[in-house]
Each structure stands twice: as structure tokens, then as C-alpha cells.
mmCIF file of C-alpha atoms in Angstrom:
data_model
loop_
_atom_site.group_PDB
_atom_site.id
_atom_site.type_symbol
_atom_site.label_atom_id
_atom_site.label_comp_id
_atom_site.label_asym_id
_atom_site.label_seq_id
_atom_site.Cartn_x
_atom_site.Cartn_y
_atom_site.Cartn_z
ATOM 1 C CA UNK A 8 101.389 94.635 87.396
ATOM 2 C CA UNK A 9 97.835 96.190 87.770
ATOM 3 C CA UNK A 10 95.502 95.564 85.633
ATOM 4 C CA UNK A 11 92.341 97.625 85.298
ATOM 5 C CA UNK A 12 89.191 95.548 86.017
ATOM 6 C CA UNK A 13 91.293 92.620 86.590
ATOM 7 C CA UNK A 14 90.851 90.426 90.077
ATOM 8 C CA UNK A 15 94.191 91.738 92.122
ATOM 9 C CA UNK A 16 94.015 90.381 95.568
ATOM 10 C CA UNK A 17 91.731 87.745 97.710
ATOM 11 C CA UNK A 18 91.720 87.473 101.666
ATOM 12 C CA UNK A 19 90.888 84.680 103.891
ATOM 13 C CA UNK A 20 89.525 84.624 107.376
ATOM 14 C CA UNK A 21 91.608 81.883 109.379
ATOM 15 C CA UNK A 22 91.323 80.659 112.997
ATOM 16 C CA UNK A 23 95.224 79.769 112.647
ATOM 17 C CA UNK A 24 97.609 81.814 110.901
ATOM 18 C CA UNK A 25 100.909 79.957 111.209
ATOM 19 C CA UNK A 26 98.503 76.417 110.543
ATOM 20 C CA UNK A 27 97.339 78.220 107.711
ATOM 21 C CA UNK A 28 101.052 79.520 106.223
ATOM 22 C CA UNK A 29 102.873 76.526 107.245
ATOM 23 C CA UNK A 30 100.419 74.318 105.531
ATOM 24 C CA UNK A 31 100.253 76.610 102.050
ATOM 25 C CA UNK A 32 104.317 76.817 102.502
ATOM 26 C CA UNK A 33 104.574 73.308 102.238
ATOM 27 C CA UNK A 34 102.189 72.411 99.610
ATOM 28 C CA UNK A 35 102.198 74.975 97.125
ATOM 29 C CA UNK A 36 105.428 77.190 98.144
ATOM 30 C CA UNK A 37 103.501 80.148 99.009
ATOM 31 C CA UNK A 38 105.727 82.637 100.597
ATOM 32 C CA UNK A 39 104.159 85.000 103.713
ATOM 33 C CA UNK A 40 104.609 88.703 104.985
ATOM 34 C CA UNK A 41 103.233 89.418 108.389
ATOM 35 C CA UNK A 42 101.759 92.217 108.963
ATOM 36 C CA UNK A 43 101.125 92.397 112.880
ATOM 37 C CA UNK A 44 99.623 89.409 114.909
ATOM 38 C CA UNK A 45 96.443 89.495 112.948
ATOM 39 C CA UNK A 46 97.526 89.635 109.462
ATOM 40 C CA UNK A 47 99.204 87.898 107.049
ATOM 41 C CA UNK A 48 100.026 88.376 103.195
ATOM 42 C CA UNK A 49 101.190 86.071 100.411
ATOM 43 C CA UNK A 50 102.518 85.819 97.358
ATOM 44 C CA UNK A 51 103.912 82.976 94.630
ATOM 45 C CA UNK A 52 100.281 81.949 94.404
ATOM 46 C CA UNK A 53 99.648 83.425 91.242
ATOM 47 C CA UNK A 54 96.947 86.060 92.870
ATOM 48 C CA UNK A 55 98.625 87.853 96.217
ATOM 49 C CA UNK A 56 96.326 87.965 98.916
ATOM 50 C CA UNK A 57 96.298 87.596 102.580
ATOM 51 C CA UNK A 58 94.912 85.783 105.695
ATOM 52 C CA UNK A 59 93.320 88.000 108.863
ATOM 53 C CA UNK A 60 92.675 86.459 112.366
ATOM 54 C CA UNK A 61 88.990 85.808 112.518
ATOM 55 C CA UNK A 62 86.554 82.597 113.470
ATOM 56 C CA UNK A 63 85.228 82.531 110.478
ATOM 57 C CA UNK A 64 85.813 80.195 107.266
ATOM 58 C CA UNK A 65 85.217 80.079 103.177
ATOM 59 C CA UNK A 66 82.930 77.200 102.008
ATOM 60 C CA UNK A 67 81.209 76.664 99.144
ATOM 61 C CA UNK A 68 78.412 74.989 100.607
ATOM 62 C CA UNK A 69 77.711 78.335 102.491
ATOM 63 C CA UNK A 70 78.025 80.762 99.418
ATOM 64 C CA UNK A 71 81.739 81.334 99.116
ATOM 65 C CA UNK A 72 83.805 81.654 96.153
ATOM 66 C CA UNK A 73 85.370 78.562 95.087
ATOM 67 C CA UNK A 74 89.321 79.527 94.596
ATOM 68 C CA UNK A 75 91.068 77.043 92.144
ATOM 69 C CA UNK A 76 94.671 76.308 92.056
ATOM 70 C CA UNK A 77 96.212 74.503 88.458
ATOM 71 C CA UNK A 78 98.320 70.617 89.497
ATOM 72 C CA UNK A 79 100.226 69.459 86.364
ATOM 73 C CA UNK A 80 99.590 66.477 88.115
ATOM 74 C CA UNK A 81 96.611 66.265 89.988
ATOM 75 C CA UNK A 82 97.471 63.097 92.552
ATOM 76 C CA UNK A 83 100.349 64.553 93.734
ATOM 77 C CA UNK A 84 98.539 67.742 94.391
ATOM 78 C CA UNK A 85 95.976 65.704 96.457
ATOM 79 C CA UNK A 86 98.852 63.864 98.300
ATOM 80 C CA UNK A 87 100.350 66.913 99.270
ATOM 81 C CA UNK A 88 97.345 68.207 100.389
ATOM 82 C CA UNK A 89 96.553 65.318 102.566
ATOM 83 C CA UNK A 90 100.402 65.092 103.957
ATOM 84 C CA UNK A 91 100.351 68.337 105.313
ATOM 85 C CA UNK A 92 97.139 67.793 107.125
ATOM 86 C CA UNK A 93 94.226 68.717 104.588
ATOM 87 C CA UNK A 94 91.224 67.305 104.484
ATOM 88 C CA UNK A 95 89.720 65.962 100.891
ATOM 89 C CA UNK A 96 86.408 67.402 101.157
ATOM 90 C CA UNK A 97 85.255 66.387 97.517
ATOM 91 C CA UNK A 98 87.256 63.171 95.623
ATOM 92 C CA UNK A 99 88.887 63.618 92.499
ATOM 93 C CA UNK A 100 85.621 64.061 89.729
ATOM 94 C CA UNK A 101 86.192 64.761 85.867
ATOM 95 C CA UNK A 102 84.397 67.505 84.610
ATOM 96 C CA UNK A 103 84.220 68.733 80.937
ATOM 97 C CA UNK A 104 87.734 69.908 80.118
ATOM 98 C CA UNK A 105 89.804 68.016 83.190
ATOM 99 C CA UNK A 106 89.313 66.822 86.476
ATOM 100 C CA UNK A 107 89.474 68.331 90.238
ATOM 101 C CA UNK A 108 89.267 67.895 93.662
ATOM 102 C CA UNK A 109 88.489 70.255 96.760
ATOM 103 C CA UNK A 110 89.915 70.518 100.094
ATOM 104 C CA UNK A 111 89.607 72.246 103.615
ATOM 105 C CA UNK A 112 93.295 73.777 104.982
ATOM 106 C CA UNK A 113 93.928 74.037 108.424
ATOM 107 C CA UNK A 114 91.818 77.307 108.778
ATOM 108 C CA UNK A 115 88.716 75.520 107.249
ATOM 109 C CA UNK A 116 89.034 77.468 103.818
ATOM 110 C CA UNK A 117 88.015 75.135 101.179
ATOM 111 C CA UNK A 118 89.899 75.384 97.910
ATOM 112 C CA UNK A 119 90.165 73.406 94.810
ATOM 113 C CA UNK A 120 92.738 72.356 92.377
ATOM 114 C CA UNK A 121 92.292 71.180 88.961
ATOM 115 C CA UNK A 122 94.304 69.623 86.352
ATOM 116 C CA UNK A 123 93.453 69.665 82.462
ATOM 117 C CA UNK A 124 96.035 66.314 82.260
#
């Protein structure tokens, strides 16, 4: 459903799209649609988006937007995460109303997930 205003869709850059959909597949159960050798949309993420073939990678420390997934239980997020080959980039930290950590996926995007438990 479309919602007027209302954030509908987020790309990545990634250096390795099957890295990159293998690694969300596993961990969060992200499902893909290719669309040609160069891009690649999902879905089951809660906000669709996609990944196109480029060098380049999201960080916050550069100026990107920080995208944060929910864990209803944050360790086994982070385990996950690490199983499947990502990289904690910041530790677990509590922060007024719950706790989160970040990490880099095979690409280099860095994401974050947070838990309010």
C-alpha cells in the first residue's frame, strides 16, 4: 500500500549482489527479485528496496542514512549477523528507550538493529 508522503523504497549500492542477498536471506529472510545482472529487489524487510551493482558503499561515518532493523532479541540478531559473515562495526550500546548495535554486510552497507527488550 502507498502511502502519500510516506518513505516507500531504499536502494543500496553493493560490490556483490549474491554476497549481499545470500547474506540478508539468511539473517533476516529477505526474499530477492533480479532484475538483470545489475539489479536486485527485495522484499519481507518491512520497506522494499533494492541493491544495484556499483563500488560504492553506505556508512554513517561518511554521511549516509543509518537504516535500522527491530531484533525481539537483540543477541541473536548480532549472532546471526556475525555467522553469516558480518562485521560488528559498533558493540551493543543502550540508548534512551533500548539498546543497538551496527554492522557492515558483505557489500560494506552498514546497518543497525535495535531492540526495545
Amino acid at each position: 500500500m502507498n502511502a502519500h508522503h510516506a518513505l516507500n523504497y531504499v536502494e543500496f549500492a553493493a560490490c556483490d549482489l549474491q554476497a549481499s542477498k545470500a547474506f540478508f536471506t539468511e539473517v533476516f529472510g529477505w526474499h530477492f527479485d533480479d532484475y538483470g545482472p545489475d539489479y536486485t529487489a527485495f522484499s519481507e524487510a518491512g520497506l522494499n528496496g533494492g541493491f544495484y551493482r556499483a563500488e560504492r558503499a553506505s556508512r554513517v561515518a561518511d554521511g549516509a542514512a543509518l537504516l535500522v532493523l527491530y531484533s525481539d532479541s537483540l543477541e541473536h540478531s548480532q549472532q546471526r549477523v556475525e555467522q553469516a559473515g558480518g562485521v560488528i562495526s559498533t558493540a551493543i550500546f543502550a540508548f534512551p528507550g533500548g539498546r543497538r548495535f551496527h554492522f557492515i554486510e558483505p557489500s560494506g552497507n552498514e546497518l543497525a538493529v535495535w531492540s526495545d527488550r
